[in-house]
Short mmCIF file of C-alpha atoms in Angstrom, two decimals:
data_model
loop_
_atom_site.label_atom_id
_atom_site.label_comp_id
_atom_site.label_asym_id
_atom_site.label_seq_id
_atom_site.Cartn_x
_atom_site.Cartn_y
_atom_site.Cartn_z
CA MET A 254 -27.73 100.41 88.77
CA LYS A 255 -28.69 104.29 89.48
CA ALA A 256 -26.09 106.60 90.95
CA GLY A 257 -26.64 109.52 93.10
CA PHE A 258 -24.70 112.71 93.84
CA ILE A 259 -25.34 114.86 96.20
CA GLY A 260 -22.92 118.40 95.67
CA THR A 261 -21.50 118.92 92.09
CA GLY A 262 -18.78 121.26 93.25
CA SER A 263 -15.04 120.89 92.35
CA MET A 264 -14.64 116.85 92.78
CA GLY A 265 -18.38 115.93 92.44
CA SER A 266 -18.48 116.93 88.76
CA ILE A 267 -15.28 115.64 87.92
CA LEU A 268 -16.35 112.53 89.23
CA ILE A 269 -19.73 112.73 87.51
CA GLU A 270 -17.46 113.39 84.68
CA ALA A 271 -15.20 110.68 84.62
CA PHE A 272 -17.47 107.83 85.11
CA ILE A 273 -19.37 108.81 81.71
CA HIS A 274 -16.43 109.18 80.10
CA SER A 275 -14.87 105.51 80.81
CA GLY A 276 -18.09 104.30 80.45
CA ALA A 277 -19.20 103.20 84.31
CA PHE A 278 -22.02 105.03 84.10
CA ASN A 279 -24.35 106.48 81.03
CA PRO A 280 -26.04 109.78 81.90
CA GLU A 281 -29.14 108.30 81.80
CA GLN A 282 -28.13 106.21 85.35
CA ILE A 283 -27.02 109.36 87.20
CA ILE A 284 -29.36 111.58 89.07
CA ALA A 285 -27.40 114.54 90.88
CA GLY A 286 -28.29 117.27 92.89
CA ASN A 287 -26.45 120.42 94.27
CA ARG A 288 -27.24 123.63 97.05
CA THR A 289 -26.92 125.94 93.11
CA ILE A 290 -29.06 123.70 91.07
CA ARG A 291 -27.78 125.78 88.02
CA LYS A 292 -24.61 123.70 88.29
CA VAL A 293 -26.45 120.52 87.95
CA GLU A 294 -28.41 121.85 85.20
CA LEU A 295 -25.42 122.96 83.11
CA LEU A 296 -23.92 119.25 83.65
CA ALA A 297 -27.15 117.83 82.25
CA GLU A 298 -26.89 120.24 79.41
CA THR A 299 -23.84 118.66 78.77
CA TYR A 300 -24.49 114.90 79.04
CA PRO A 301 -28.14 114.92 78.09
CA GLY A 302 -30.13 111.87 79.89
CA LEU A 303 -28.62 113.10 83.48
CA LEU A 304 -31.14 113.93 85.99
CA VAL A 305 -31.41 117.16 87.95
CA ALA A 306 -33.06 116.58 91.26
CA GLN A 307 -34.37 118.99 92.82
CA SER A 308 -34.05 117.95 96.75
CA ASN A 309 -31.33 115.73 98.56
CA ARG A 310 -34.38 113.29 98.94
CA GLU A 311 -34.88 113.16 95.61
CA VAL A 312 -31.69 111.96 94.75
CA VAL A 313 -31.44 109.18 97.67
CA LEU A 314 -34.93 107.81 96.84
CA GLU A 315 -33.65 107.14 93.07
CA SER A 316 -30.51 105.90 93.61
CA ASP A 317 -28.73 102.53 94.44
CA ILE A 318 -25.85 104.23 95.02
CA ILE A 319 -25.20 107.72 96.66
CA PHE A 320 -21.87 109.79 96.53
CA LEU A 321 -21.86 112.58 99.65
CA CYS A 322 -19.76 115.26 97.58
CA VAL A 323 -19.84 118.08 100.32
CA LYS A 324 -17.93 120.02 102.53
CA PRO A 325 -17.31 118.83 106.47
CA SER A 326 -19.45 121.87 107.40
CA GLU A 327 -22.40 120.61 105.43
CA PHE A 328 -22.56 116.99 106.57
CA LYS A 329 -24.79 117.55 109.17
CA LYS A 330 -27.44 119.32 107.44
CA VAL A 331 -27.19 116.69 104.16
CA ILE A 332 -27.79 113.52 107.00
CA ASP A 333 -30.81 115.68 108.42
CA GLU A 334 -32.54 115.88 105.35
CA ILE A 335 -31.56 112.02 103.92
CA LYS A 336 -31.59 109.85 106.97
CA GLU A 337 -35.38 109.11 106.87
CA ASP A 338 -34.96 107.70 103.35
CA VAL A 339 -31.31 105.72 103.42
CA LEU A 340 -31.84 101.94 103.05
CA PRO A 341 -29.96 99.13 104.34
CA SER A 342 -29.34 97.92 100.98
CA GLN A 343 -27.96 101.48 99.75
CA PHE A 344 -24.55 102.51 99.41
CA ILE A 345 -23.40 105.39 101.07
CA VAL A 346 -19.83 106.92 99.54
CA SER A 347 -18.40 109.84 101.36
CA ILE A 348 -15.24 111.76 99.39
CA THR A 349 -14.93 113.87 102.41
CA SER A 350 -12.06 113.04 104.63
CA PRO A 351 -12.56 114.55 107.80
CA VAL A 352 -15.83 112.59 108.16
CA LEU A 353 -14.90 109.30 109.92
CA ILE A 354 -17.14 106.13 109.23
CA LYS A 355 -17.40 105.56 112.20
CA HIS A 356 -20.14 108.91 112.53
CA LEU A 357 -21.88 107.84 109.26
CA GLU A 358 -22.71 104.35 110.34
CA SER A 359 -23.80 105.53 113.31
CA LEU A 360 -26.07 107.93 111.50
CA LEU A 361 -27.02 105.91 108.45
CA PRO A 362 -28.53 102.38 108.14
CA SER A 363 -26.64 101.88 104.92
CA LYS A 364 -23.10 100.18 103.15
CA ILE A 365 -20.88 102.83 103.48
CA SER A 366 -17.57 103.29 102.17
CA LYS A 367 -15.07 106.24 101.89
CA ILE A 368 -13.41 106.95 98.72
CA ILE A 369 -10.91 109.72 98.30
CA PRO A 370 -10.91 110.95 94.79
CA SER A 371 -8.39 112.96 92.80
CA ILE A 372 -8.20 115.50 90.60
CA THR A 373 -6.03 113.14 87.87
CA ASN A 374 -9.38 110.66 87.75
CA TYR A 375 -10.63 113.45 85.20
CA VAL A 376 -8.75 111.37 82.66
CA LEU A 377 -9.27 108.00 83.91
CA SER A 378 -5.81 108.01 85.91
CA GLY A 379 -4.57 108.27 89.27
CA ALA A 380 -5.18 106.78 92.35
CA THR A 381 -8.66 106.73 94.69
CA LEU A 382 -8.25 106.12 98.29
CA CYS A 383 -10.56 103.28 99.51
CA ILE A 384 -11.82 102.75 103.04
CA HIS A 385 -14.90 100.72 104.01
CA GLY A 386 -17.39 100.25 106.82
CA ASN A 387 -18.27 97.38 108.82
CA ARG A 388 -21.16 96.67 106.90
CA MET A 389 -19.47 96.19 103.21
CA GLN A 390 -19.09 92.55 102.63
CA PRO A 391 -16.02 91.39 100.59
CA GLU A 392 -18.15 90.95 97.50
CA ASP A 393 -19.34 94.85 98.08
CA LYS A 394 -15.71 95.94 98.80
CA GLU A 395 -14.87 94.52 95.28
CA TRP A 396 -17.68 95.68 93.22
CA LEU A 397 -17.02 99.49 94.63
CA GLU A 398 -13.59 99.00 93.69
CA ASN A 399 -14.46 97.51 90.22
CA LEU A 400 -16.38 100.76 89.77
CA PHE A 401 -13.68 102.81 90.46
CA ALA A 402 -11.07 101.32 88.67
CA HIS A 403 -12.51 102.74 85.44
CA ILE A 404 -11.45 105.89 86.17
CA SER A 405 -8.41 105.37 88.95
CA SER A 406 -6.04 102.70 90.34
CA PRO A 407 -8.30 101.88 93.88
CA ILE A 408 -6.22 101.46 96.57
CA ARG A 409 -7.00 100.55 99.92
CA VAL A 410 -5.66 102.50 103.15
CA SER A 411 -6.03 102.94 106.70
CA GLU A 412 -8.68 105.59 108.00
CA ASN A 413 -5.73 106.97 110.09
CA TYR A 414 -3.65 107.48 107.39
CA THR A 415 -6.35 109.32 105.31
CA ARG A 416 -4.35 112.46 105.74
CA ILE A 417 -1.47 111.59 104.35
CA SER A 418 -2.42 109.42 101.96
CA SER A 419 -4.66 112.46 100.52
CA ASP A 420 -1.55 114.48 100.52
CA LEU A 421 0.28 112.19 98.26
CA SER A 422 -2.46 111.31 95.60
CA SER A 423 -5.00 114.44 95.81
CA CYS A 424 -3.42 117.59 97.27
CA GLY A 425 0.20 115.59 95.56
CA PRO A 426 -1.15 117.18 91.89
CA ALA A 427 -1.46 120.86 93.34
CA PHE A 428 1.90 120.83 95.11
CA LEU A 429 3.41 119.13 91.90
CA ALA A 430 1.78 121.61 89.73
CA ASN A 431 3.45 124.60 92.03
CA PHE A 432 6.90 123.02 91.93
CA ILE A 433 6.73 122.70 87.82
CA GLN A 434 5.39 126.42 87.61
CA SER A 435 8.08 127.39 89.63
CA PHE A 436 10.33 125.85 87.50
CA ILE A 437 8.56 127.34 84.18
CA ASP A 438 8.99 130.99 85.92
CA ALA A 439 12.52 130.54 86.72
CA ALA A 440 13.42 129.00 83.18
CA VAL A 441 11.45 131.94 81.61
CA GLU A 442 13.25 134.77 83.72
CA VAL A 443 16.54 133.82 83.27
CA THR A 444 16.75 132.20 79.95
CA GLY A 445 14.11 134.18 77.80
CA ILE A 446 12.33 131.01 76.95
CA SER A 447 8.64 131.39 75.73
CA PRO A 448 6.26 130.46 78.84
CA GLU A 449 4.44 128.23 76.07
CA GLU A 450 7.48 126.62 75.24
CA ALA A 451 8.79 125.76 78.83
CA THR A 452 5.41 124.69 79.77
CA LEU A 453 4.69 122.28 77.03
CA LEU A 454 8.45 120.81 77.70
CA ALA A 455 7.81 120.98 80.93
CA SER A 456 4.13 119.05 81.01
CA GLU A 457 5.63 116.29 78.51
CA MET A 458 8.62 115.91 80.99
CA THR A 459 5.81 115.17 83.62
CA LEU A 460 3.90 112.84 81.97
CA GLY A 461 6.57 110.52 81.33
CA THR A 462 8.54 110.98 84.68
CA GLY A 463 4.93 109.69 85.91
CA LYS A 464 4.84 106.92 83.36
CA LEU A 465 8.90 105.74 84.47
CA LEU A 466 7.61 105.75 88.05
CA THR A 467 4.62 103.13 87.05
CA THR A 468 5.01 101.24 84.29
CA GLY A 469 8.64 101.86 83.44
CA GLY A 470 10.43 100.46 86.02
CA PHE A 471 11.94 103.02 88.27
CA ASN A 472 11.35 104.61 91.67
CA PRO A 473 12.31 108.37 92.42
CA THR A 474 15.70 107.27 94.02
CA THR A 475 16.82 105.24 90.96
CA LEU A 476 15.21 107.67 88.39
CA GLN A 477 17.21 110.52 89.94
CA LYS A 478 20.50 108.14 89.78
CA ARG A 479 19.73 107.23 86.27
CA VAL A 480 19.62 110.62 85.04
CA SER A 481 22.39 112.30 86.99
CA VAL A 482 25.95 110.58 86.57
CA PRO A 483 28.71 112.32 89.36
CA GLY A 484 29.86 116.05 88.51
CA GLY A 485 27.47 116.29 85.82
CA ILE A 486 24.71 118.89 84.92
CA THR A 487 22.07 117.34 86.82
CA ALA A 488 23.90 115.96 89.91
CA GLU A 489 24.52 120.04 90.27
CA GLY A 490 20.88 121.07 90.13
CA LEU A 491 19.88 118.38 92.50
CA ARG A 492 22.37 119.33 94.68
CA ILE A 493 20.90 122.66 95.00
CA LEU A 494 16.95 121.05 95.23
CA ASP A 495 18.56 119.27 98.10
CA GLU A 496 20.05 122.41 100.10
CA GLU A 497 17.06 124.51 99.15
CA LEU A 498 14.25 121.87 99.88
CA SER A 499 15.72 120.43 102.93
CA GLY A 500 12.42 120.44 105.21
CA VAL A 501 9.93 121.80 103.17
CA PHE A 502 7.90 118.91 102.95
CA SER A 503 7.69 117.97 106.40
CA ARG A 504 6.32 121.36 106.96
CA VAL A 505 3.71 120.80 104.23
CA ILE A 506 2.86 117.77 105.77
CA HIS A 507 2.06 119.65 109.41
CA ALA A 508 0.47 122.14 107.80
CA THR A 509 -2.23 119.79 105.89
CA HIS A 510 -2.05 117.67 109.14
CA ASP A 511 -3.08 120.59 111.36
CA LYS A 512 -6.04 121.79 109.17
CA TYR A 513 -7.51 118.09 108.89
CA GLN A 514 -7.50 118.24 112.61
CA GLU A 515 -8.93 120.98 112.94
CA ASP A 516 -11.52 119.89 110.52
CA LEU A 517 -12.13 116.59 111.91
CA GLU A 518 -12.93 118.16 115.38
CA LYS A 519 -14.81 120.40 114.15
CA THR A 520 -17.16 117.74 112.43
CA GLU A 521 -16.93 115.21 114.77
CA GLN A 522 -18.36 117.56 117.44
CA GLN A 523 -20.93 118.34 114.87
CA LEU A 524 -22.03 114.95 113.96
CA THR A 525 -21.38 113.37 117.76
CA ILE A 526 -24.34 116.62 118.70
CA LYS A 527 -26.31 115.39 116.13
CA GLN A 528 -26.10 111.93 117.44
CA GLN A 529 -26.98 112.44 120.55
CA SER A 530 -29.83 114.70 120.35
CA SER A 531 -31.51 112.27 117.98
CA GLN A 532 -31.34 109.82 120.96
#
């Protein structure tokens, strides 16, 4: 099995490194290409055996499964380059949420899935969102999800809920980190605790909380109830958070959905124009 990657930006490189670290692929099984070739060369220097592709076509010609790790605005160009070389037996995996499976299936003959990763996959944790195309047979879906199980917990979602699912699993780490950093900054400012000590304490707290919510038998509501008691210190802190954060996450979700809709419309227009011009 040979895995090809078109695009080695932030998420593309995270996937490559996670697959290698988990043992899902050896470096010799990976070929990667990028608009800036030096990025791939650096990966090859870190992981000897990884093959540097000189073109997107080379990635497709040398691979059984191809990961498209490019921005929505780059999809038309990439598809134009590879469409004549893609085979029905190959797997195409897009990690770009605004690119719909129906558009990819109309332009490429391969088996197609959309898998939305998360930065948490870098430490072989977190979720990957799995949306499969019509050509994916049950055994194909099982094989692909077993592959991603090396680096994540694969979760099947409806394409209609791609954005909100991504908000929770992929954007969520940044949102949570923002909250934690604000907590740390306030602790340092108000009490004089060192930033290093506050960061260590908050980071360990976050790790432990994640374990409680996944394997510890708690959900967010029961965890809050277990930690706080009426009239206690935690309860007073939760009261302030409830007051100050009321409506914040609704506004966040509206903002991410508005941006997603904008990207979706632009991408749909590009790929629809591409499809019409090829007929």
